Short mmCIF file of C-alpha atoms and ligand atoms in Angstrom, two decimals:
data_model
loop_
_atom_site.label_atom_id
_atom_site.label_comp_id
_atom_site.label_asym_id
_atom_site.label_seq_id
_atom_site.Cartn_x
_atom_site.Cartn_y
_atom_site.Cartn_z
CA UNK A 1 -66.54 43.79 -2.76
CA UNK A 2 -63.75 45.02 -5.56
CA UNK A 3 -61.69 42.48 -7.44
CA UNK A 4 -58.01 43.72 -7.00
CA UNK A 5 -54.75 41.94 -8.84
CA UNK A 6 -51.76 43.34 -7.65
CA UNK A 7 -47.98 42.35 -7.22
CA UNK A 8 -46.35 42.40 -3.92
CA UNK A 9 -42.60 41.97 -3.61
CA UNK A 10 -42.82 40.44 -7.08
CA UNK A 11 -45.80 37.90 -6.17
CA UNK A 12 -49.17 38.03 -7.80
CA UNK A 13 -52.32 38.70 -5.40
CA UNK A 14 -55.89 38.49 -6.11
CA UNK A 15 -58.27 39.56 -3.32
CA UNK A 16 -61.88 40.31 -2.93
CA UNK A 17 -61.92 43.67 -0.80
CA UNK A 18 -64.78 45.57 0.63
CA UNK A 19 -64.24 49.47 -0.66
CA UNK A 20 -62.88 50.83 2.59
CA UNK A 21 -59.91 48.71 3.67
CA UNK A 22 -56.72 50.66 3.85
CA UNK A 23 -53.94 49.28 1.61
CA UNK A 24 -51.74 48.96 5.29
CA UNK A 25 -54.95 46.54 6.32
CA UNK A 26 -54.77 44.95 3.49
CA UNK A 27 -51.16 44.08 3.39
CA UNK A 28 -51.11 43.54 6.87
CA UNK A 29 -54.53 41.34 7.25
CA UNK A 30 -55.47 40.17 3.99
CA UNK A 31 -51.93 39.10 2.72
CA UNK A 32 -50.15 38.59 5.77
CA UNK A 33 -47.21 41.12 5.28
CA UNK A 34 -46.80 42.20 9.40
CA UNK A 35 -43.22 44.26 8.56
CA UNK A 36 -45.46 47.22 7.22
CA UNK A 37 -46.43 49.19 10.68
CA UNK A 38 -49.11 51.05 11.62
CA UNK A 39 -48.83 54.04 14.66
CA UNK A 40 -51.00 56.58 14.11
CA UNK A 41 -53.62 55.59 10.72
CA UNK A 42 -53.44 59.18 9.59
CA UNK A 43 -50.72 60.17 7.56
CA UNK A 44 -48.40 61.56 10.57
CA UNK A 45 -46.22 59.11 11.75
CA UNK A 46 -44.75 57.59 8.35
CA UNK A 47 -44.28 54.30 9.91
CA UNK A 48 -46.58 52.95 6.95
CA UNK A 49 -44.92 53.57 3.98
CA UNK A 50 -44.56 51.44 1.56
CA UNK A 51 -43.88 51.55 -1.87
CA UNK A 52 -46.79 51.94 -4.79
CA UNK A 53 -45.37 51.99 -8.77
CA UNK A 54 -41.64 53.51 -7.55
CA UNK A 55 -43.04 56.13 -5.41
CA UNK A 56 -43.26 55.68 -1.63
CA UNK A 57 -46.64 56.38 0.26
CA UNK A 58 -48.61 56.41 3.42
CA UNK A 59 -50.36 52.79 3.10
CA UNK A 60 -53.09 54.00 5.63
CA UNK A 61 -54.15 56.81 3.23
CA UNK A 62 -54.62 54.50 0.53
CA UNK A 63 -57.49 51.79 -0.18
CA UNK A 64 -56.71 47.93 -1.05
CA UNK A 65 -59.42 49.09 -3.97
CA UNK A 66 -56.66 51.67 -5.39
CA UNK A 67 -53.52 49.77 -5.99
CA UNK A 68 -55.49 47.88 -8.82
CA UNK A 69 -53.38 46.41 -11.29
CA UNK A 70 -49.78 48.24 -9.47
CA UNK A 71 -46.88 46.81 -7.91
CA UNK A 72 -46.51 47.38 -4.43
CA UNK A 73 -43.09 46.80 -2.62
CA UNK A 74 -43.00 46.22 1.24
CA UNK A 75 -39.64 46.28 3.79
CA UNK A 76 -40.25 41.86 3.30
CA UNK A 77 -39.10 42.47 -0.23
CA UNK A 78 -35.61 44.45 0.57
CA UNK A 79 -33.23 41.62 1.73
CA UNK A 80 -32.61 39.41 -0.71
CA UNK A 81 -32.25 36.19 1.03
CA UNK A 82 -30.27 36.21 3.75
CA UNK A 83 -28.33 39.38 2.36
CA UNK A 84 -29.76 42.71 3.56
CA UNK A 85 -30.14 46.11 1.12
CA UNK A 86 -27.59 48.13 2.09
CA UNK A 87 -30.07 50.44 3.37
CA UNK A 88 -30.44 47.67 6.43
CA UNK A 89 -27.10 46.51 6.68
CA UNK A 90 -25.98 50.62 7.31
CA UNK A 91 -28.88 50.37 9.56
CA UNK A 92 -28.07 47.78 11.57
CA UNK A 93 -24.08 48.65 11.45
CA UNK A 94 -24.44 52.11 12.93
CA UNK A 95 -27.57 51.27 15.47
CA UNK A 96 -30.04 53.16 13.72
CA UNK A 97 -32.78 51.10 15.53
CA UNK A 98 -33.91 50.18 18.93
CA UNK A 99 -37.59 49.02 18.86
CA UNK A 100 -37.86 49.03 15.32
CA UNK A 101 -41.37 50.16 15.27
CA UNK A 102 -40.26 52.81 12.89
CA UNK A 103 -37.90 51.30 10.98
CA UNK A 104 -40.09 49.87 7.90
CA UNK A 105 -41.18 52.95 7.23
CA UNK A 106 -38.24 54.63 6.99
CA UNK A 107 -36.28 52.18 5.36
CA UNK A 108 -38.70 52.14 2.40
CA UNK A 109 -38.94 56.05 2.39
CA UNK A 110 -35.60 56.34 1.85
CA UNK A 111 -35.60 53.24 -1.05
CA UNK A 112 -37.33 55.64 -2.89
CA UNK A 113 -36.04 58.76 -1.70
CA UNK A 114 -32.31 58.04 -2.46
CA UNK A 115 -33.57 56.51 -5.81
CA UNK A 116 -34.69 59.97 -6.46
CA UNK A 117 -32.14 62.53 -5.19
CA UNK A 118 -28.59 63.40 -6.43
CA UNK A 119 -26.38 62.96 -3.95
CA UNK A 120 -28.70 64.14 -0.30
CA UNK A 121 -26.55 65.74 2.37
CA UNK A 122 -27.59 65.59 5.84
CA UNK A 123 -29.39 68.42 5.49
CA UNK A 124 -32.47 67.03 3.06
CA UNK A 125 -32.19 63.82 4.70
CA UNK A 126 -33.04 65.28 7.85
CA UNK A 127 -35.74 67.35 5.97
CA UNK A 128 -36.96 63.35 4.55
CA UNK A 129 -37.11 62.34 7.98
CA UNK A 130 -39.49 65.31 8.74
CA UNK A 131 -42.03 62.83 7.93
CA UNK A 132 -41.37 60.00 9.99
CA UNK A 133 -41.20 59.44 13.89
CA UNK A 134 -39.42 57.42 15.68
CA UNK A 135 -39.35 57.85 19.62
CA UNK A 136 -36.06 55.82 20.31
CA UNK A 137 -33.03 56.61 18.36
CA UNK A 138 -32.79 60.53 18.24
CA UNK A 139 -32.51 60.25 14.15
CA UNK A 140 -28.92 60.53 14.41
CA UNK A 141 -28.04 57.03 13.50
CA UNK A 142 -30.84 57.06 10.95
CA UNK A 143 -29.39 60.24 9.07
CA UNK A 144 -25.85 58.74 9.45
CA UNK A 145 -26.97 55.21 7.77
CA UNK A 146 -28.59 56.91 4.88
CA UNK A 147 -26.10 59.43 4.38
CA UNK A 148 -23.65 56.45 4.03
CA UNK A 149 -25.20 54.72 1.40
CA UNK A 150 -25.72 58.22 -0.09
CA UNK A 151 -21.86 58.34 -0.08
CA UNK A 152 -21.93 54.63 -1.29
CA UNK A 153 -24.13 55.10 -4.21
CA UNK A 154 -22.34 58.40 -5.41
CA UNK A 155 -19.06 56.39 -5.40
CA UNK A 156 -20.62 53.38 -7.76
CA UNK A 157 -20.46 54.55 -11.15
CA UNK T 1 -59.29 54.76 12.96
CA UNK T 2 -60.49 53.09 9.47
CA UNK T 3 -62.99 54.47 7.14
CA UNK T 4 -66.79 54.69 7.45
CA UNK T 5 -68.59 52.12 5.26
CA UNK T 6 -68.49 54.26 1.95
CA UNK T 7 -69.02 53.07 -1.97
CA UNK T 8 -66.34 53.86 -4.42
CA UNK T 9 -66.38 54.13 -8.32
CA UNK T 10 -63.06 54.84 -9.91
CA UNK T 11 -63.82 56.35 -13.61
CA UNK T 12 -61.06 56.66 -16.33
CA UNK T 13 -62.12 59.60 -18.02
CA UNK T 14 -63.41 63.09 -16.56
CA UNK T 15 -66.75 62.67 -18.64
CA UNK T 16 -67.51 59.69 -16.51
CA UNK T 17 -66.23 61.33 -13.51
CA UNK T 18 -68.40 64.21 -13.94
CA UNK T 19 -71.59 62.33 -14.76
CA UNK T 20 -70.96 60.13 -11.52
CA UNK T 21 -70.62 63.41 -9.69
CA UNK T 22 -73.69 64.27 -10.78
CA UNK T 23 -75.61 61.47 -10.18
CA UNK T 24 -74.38 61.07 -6.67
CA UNK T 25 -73.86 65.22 -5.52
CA UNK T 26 -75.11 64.79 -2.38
CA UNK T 27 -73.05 62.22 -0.70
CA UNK T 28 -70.35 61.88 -3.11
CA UNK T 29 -66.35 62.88 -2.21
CA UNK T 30 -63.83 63.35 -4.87
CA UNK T 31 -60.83 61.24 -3.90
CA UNK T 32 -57.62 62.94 -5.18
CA UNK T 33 -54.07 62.39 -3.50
CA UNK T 34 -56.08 61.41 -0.14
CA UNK T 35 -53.29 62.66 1.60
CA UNK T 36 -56.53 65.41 3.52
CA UNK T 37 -59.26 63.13 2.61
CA UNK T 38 -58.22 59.86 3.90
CA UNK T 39 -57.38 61.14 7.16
CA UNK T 40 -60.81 62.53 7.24
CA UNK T 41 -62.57 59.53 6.81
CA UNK T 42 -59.66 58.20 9.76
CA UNK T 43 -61.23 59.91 12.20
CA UNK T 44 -64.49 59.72 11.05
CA UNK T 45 -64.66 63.74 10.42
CA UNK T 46 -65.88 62.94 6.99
CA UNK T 47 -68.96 60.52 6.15
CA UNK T 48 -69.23 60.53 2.40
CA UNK T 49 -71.68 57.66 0.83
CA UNK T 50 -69.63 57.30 -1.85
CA UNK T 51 -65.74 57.73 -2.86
CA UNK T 52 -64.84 59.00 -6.61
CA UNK T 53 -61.80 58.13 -7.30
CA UNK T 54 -59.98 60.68 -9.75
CA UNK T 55 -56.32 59.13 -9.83
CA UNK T 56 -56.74 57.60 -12.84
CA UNK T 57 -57.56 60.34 -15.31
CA UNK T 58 -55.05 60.96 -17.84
CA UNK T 59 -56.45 64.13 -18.66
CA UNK T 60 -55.82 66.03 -15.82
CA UNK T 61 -52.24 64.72 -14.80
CA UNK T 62 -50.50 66.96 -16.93
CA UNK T 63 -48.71 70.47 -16.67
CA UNK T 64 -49.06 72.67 -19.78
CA UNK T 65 -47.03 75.72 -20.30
CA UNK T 66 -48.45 78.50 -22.35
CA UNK T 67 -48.78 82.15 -22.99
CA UNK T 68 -47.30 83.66 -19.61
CA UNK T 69 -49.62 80.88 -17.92
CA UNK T 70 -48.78 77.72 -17.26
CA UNK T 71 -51.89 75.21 -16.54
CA UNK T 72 -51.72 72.46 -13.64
CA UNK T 73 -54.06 69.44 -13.70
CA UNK T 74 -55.93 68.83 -11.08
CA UNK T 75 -54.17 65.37 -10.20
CA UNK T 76 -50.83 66.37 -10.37
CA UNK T 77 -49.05 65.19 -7.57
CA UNK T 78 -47.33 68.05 -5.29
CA UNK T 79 -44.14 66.15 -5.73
CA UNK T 80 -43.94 65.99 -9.63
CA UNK T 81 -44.76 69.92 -9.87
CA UNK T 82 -41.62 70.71 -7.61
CA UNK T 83 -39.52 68.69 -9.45
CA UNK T 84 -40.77 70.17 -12.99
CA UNK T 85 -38.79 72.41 -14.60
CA UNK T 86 -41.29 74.45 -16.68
CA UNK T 87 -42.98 75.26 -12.71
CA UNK T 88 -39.64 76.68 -11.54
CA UNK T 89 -39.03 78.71 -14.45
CA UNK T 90 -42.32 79.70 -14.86
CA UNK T 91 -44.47 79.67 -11.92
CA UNK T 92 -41.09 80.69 -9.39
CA UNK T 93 -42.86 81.43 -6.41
CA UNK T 94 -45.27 77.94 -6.44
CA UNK T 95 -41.73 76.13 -6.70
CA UNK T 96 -40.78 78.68 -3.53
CA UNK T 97 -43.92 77.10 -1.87
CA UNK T 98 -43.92 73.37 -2.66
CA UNK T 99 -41.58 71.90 -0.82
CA UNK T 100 -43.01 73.36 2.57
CA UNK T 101 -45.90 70.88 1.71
CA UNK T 102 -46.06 68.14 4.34
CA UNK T 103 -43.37 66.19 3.65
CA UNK T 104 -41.09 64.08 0.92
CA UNK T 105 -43.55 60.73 1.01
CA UNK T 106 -46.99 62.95 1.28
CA UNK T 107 -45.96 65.43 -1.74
CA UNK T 108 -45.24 61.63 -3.67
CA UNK T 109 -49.41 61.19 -3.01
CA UNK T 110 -50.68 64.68 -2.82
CA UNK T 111 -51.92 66.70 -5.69
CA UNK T 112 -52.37 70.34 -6.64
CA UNK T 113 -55.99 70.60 -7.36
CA UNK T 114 -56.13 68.47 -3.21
CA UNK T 115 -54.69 71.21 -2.03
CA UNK T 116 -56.99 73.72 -3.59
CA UNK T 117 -60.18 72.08 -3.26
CA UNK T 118 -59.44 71.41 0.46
CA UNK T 119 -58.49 75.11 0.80
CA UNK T 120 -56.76 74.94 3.93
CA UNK T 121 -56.69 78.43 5.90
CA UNK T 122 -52.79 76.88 6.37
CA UNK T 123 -52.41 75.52 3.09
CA UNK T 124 -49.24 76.81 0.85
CA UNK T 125 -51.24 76.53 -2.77
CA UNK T 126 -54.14 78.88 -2.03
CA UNK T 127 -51.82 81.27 -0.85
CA UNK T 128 -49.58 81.24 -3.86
CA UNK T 129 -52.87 81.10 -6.02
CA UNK T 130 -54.61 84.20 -4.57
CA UNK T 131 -51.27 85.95 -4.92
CA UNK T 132 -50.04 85.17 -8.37
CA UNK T 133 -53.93 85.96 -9.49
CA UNK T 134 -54.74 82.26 -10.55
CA UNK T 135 -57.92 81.09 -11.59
CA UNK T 136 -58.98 77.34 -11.38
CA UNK T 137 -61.50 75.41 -14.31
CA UNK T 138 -64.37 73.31 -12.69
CA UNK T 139 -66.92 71.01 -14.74
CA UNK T 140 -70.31 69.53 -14.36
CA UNK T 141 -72.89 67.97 -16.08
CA UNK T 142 -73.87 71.46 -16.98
CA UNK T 143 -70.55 72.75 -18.55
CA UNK T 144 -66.98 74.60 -18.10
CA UNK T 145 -66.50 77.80 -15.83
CA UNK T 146 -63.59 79.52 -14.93
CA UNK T 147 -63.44 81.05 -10.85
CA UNK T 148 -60.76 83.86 -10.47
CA UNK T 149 -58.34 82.79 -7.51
CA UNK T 150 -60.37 86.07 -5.58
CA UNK T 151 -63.50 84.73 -5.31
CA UNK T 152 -62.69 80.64 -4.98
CA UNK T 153 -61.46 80.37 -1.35
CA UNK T 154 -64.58 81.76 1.01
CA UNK T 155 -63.83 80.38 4.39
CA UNK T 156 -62.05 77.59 6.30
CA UNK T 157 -62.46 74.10 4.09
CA UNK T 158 -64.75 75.99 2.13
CA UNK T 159 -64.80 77.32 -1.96
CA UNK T 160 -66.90 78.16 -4.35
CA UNK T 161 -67.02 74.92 -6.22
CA UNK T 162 -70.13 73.04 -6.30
CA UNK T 163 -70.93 69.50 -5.03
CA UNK T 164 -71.69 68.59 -8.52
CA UNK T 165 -68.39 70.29 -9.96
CA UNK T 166 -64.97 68.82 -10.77
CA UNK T 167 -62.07 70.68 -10.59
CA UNK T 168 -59.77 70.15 -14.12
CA UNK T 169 -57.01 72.33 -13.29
CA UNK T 170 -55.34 75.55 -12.04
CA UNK T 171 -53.82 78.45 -14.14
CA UNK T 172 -50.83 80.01 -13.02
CA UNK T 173 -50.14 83.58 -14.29
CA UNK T 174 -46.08 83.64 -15.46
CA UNK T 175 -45.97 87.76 -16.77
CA UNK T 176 -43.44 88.97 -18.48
CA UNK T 177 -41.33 91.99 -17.17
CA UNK T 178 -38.40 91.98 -13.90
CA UNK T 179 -40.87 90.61 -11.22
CA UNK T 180 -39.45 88.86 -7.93
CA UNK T 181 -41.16 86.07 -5.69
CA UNK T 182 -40.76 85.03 -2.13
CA UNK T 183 -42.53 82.74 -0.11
CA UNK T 184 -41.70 82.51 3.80
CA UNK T 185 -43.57 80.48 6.31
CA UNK T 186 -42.86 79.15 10.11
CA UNK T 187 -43.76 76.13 11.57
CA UNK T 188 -42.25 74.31 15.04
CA UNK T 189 -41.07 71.54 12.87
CA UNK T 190 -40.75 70.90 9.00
CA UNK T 191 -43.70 69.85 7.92
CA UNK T 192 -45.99 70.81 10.41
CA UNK T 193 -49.14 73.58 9.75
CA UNK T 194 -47.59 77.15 9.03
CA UNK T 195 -48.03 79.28 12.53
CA UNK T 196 -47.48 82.34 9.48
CA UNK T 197 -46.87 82.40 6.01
CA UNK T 198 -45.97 85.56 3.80
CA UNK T 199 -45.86 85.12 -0.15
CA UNK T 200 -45.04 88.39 -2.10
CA UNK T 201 -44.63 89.58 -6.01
CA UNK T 202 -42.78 92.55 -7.22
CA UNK T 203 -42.23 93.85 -10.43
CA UNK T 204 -39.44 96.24 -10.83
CA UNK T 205 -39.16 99.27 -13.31
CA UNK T 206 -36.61 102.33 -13.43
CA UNK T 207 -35.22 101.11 -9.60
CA UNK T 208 -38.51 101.35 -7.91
CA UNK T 209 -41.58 98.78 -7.15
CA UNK T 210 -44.22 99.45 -9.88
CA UNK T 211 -46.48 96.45 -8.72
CA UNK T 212 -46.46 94.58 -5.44
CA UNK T 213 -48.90 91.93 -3.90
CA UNK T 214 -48.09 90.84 -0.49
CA UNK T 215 -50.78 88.50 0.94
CA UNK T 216 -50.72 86.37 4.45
CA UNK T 217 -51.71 82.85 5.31
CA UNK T 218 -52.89 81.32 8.27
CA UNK T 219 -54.34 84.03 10.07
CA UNK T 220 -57.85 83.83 8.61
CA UNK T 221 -60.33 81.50 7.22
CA UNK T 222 -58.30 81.87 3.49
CA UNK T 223 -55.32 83.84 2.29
CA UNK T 224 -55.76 87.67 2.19
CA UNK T 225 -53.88 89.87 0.07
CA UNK T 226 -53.22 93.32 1.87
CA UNK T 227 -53.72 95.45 -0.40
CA UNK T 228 -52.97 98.75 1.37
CA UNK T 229 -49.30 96.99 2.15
CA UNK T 230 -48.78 96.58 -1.46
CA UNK T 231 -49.91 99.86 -2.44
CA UNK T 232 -47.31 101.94 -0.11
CA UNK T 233 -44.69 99.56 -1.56
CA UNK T 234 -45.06 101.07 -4.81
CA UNK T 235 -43.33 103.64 -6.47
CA UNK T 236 -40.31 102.83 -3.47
CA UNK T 237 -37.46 100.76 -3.88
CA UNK T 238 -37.48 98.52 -1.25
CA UNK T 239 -34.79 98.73 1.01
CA UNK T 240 -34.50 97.92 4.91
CA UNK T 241 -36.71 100.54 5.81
CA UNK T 242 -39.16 99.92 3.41
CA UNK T 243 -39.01 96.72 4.02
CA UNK T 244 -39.62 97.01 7.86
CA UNK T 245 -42.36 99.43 7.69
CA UNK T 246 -43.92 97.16 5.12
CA UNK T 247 -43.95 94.66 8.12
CA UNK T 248 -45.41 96.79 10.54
CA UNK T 249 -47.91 97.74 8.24
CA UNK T 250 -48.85 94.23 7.67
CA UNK T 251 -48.60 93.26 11.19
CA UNK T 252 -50.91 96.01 12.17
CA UNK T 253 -53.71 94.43 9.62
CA UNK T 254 -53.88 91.23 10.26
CA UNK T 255 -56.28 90.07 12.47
CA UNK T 256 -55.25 86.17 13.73
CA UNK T 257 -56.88 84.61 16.61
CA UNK T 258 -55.11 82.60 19.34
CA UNK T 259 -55.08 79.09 20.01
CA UNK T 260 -52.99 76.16 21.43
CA UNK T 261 -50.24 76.67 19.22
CA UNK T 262 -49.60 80.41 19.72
CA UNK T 263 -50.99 83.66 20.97
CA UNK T 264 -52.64 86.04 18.17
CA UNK T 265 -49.90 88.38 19.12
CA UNK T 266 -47.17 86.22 18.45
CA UNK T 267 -48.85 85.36 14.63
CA UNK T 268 -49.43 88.97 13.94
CA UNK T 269 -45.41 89.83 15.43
CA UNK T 270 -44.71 86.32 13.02
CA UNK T 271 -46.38 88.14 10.12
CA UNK T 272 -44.50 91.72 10.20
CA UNK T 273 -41.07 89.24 10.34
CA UNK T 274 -42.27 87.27 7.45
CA UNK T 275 -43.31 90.21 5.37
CA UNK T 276 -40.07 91.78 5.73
CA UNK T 277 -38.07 89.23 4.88
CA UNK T 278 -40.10 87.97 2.29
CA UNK T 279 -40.07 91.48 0.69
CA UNK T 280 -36.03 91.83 0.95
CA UNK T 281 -35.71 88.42 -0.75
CA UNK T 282 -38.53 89.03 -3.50
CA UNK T 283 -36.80 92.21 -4.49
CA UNK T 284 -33.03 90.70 -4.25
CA UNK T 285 -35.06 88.57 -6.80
CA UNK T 286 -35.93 90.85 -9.25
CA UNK T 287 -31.98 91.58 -9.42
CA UNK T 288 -31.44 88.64 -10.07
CA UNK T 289 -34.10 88.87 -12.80
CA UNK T 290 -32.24 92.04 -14.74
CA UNK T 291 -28.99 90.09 -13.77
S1 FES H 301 -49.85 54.70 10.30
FE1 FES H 301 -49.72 55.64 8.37
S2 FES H 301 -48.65 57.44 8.80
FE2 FES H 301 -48.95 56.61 10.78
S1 FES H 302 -36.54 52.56 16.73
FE1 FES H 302 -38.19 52.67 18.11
S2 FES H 302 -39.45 54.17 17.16
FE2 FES H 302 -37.68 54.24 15.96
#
């Protein structure tokens, strides 16, 4: 087994893990944490991601063994309270879920991905979404929501 | 769908990375990005005994420019390299290539030396690598060696580093003198494998071509540059014509096979496209260049 300390959502964690338990296991099993999905457990469907030291990633192509001593942020940590991110509030104004299977994912992709890019137009948040499937909404509402708190976040000084 | 029972060691420093590759050369998998690996081990393709974990070097996460090179590290993540700056004004045509990489939260994991090492028939780096000329460093126990770009991808999944070697980094040529890049690739979806790619280089003198490497993925076990294409591009400037007789030329020597995805004659029809569009755009380029 590997000692492992890490910080979840701003919690502390330490687990005894055997070497080959995926980080979306571990979050999922070992600490509890069911919002983080898992579809397809190799890096296609994005449904996953979470996010490891700022940058988001595929949790099943991770080990538990590998996030050592980082902070790890899941879609439990976004709302604070009973006030959603924005990122979930656009969601859930313009209908950008139906089953919600895909929805983590995506939500913490584009945490990270709209921390990261100037301004997106619909065009590179489309090309974002390339890595994420979600067999309900058509993407439309999905681009639209994250496009708007583009907008939002360009208008904020 | 979850790993195979499988050790793993996680060293800090590539002199303990290299003497645990040693030790354990046989069973032993270098884990980089994971972003190939993991799923691997997924599906059980992959059986390794024992996981080395290179993430947390320090000395290989850096990119270096230099004398018309610029030097990757191995664990440099595909992400970081497109956003660098010294990469797009050096290394033009790996920036060209990056961002067809998988996608936005893969290229966050993924690394440069992954994508090498894994040498994907499909895969955007070797392509740019065997192109540009690069060369990659590997160590072992036994020392440093350097492997020209030529004679490091042999076959599908398969180079000419040893079980027992590490790769440190890759070396990008950056020459001097009015060259222009361009990649092109096609896939059904972004994201997805390449059903063709094209990457090209040009250097321009007195209005006419005086080098030009054109070289084709995904129709073969690794990139191949075709030579005989590049050597009727010289001495021409390349126009429309050129530029479409390039592609026929190209089309005509490929050899791709067929599968599920598409027919061998669509890839080799996808490949005279590619090439001569790749070839307009690399020599708009160099305008740019003298511009
Ligand atoms: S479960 Fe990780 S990408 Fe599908
Ligand atoms: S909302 Fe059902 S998969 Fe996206």
């Amino acid at each position: 087994m590997i000692e492992v300390s890490v910080t979840v959502n701003g919690r502390a964690y330490e687990e005894a893990v055997a070497p080959r338990l995926l980080l979306s296991d571990f979050l999922r099993h070992t600490l509890g944490l069911t919002g983080t999905h898992v579809g397809c457990e190799h890096g296609v469907c994005g449904s996953c991601t979470v996010i490891v030291d700022d940058r988001s990633v595929r949790s099943c192509l991770m080990l538990a063994a590998q996030v050592d001593g980082a902070e790890v942020r899941t879609v439990e940590g976004l709302a604070d309270g009973d006030e959603l991110h924005p990122l979930q509030a656009a969601f859930r104004r313009n209908h950008a879920l139906q089953c919600g299977f895909c929805t983590p994912g995506i939500l913490m992709a584009s945490v990270d991905f709209l921390e990261r890019s100037d301004s997106p137009g619909r065009r590179q948040i489309a090309e974002m979404l390339s890595g994420h499937l979600c067999r309900c909404t058509g993407y439309e509402p999905i681009v639209e929501s994250i496009h708007a708190v583009a907008l939002q976040e360009g208008q904020s000084p | 769908m979850k790993p195979p029972v499988v050790d793993y060691l996680c060293p800090e420093t590539v002199a303990e990375a290299v003497d645990l590759l040693g030790e354990h050369a046989d069973g032993a998998k270098v884990l980089a990005g994971g972003q190939s690996l993991m799923p691997l081990l997924n599906m059980r393709f992959a059986y390794p005994t024992v996981l080395i974990d290179i993430n947390r070097l320090e000395e290989t996460a850096a990119i270096e420019p230099g004398d018309e090179v610029v030097v990757i590290g191995a664990t440099v993540r595909q992400g970081d390299a497109d956003q660098s700056r010294t990469v797009h004004a050096m290394v033009p045509l790996l920036a060209q290539a990056l961002p067809h990489i998988g996608h936005f939260v893969t290229r966050n994991r993924g690394t440069i030396g992954g994508s090498v090492v894994h040498a994907d028939p499909r895969g955007e780096v070797p392509l740019v690598m065997v192109t540009l000329g690069g060369r990659a460093t590997v160590v072992s126990t036994s020392g440093t060696r350097t492997i020209e770009a030529d004679d490091l991808f042999l076959s599908h999944y398969t180079t000419s580093i040893a079980d027992d070697e590490l790769l440190l980094d890759t070396i990008w040529p950056a020459p001097g003198g009015l060259w222009g890049y361009a990649f092109r690739e096609f896939s059904q979806r972004h994201g997805d494998y390449a059903l063709g790619m094209v990457a090209c280089a040009l250097r321009r003198e007195d209005g006419v071509a005086k080098q030009a490497t054109v070289a084709v993925g995904a129709v073969a076990g690794h990139p191949v540059v075709l030579d005989e294409v590049g050597a009727a591009l010289v001495g021409e400037p390349i126009d429309e014509r050129a530029a479409a007789e390039a592609g026929r030329l190209a089309a005509a020597a490929v050899d791709p096979s067929s599968d599920l995805h598409a027919s061998a004659r669509y890839r080799r029809h996808l490949v005279g496209l590619l090439t001569e569009s790749a070839l307009l755009a690399a020599w708009a380029d160099t305008e740019r260049e003298e511009a």
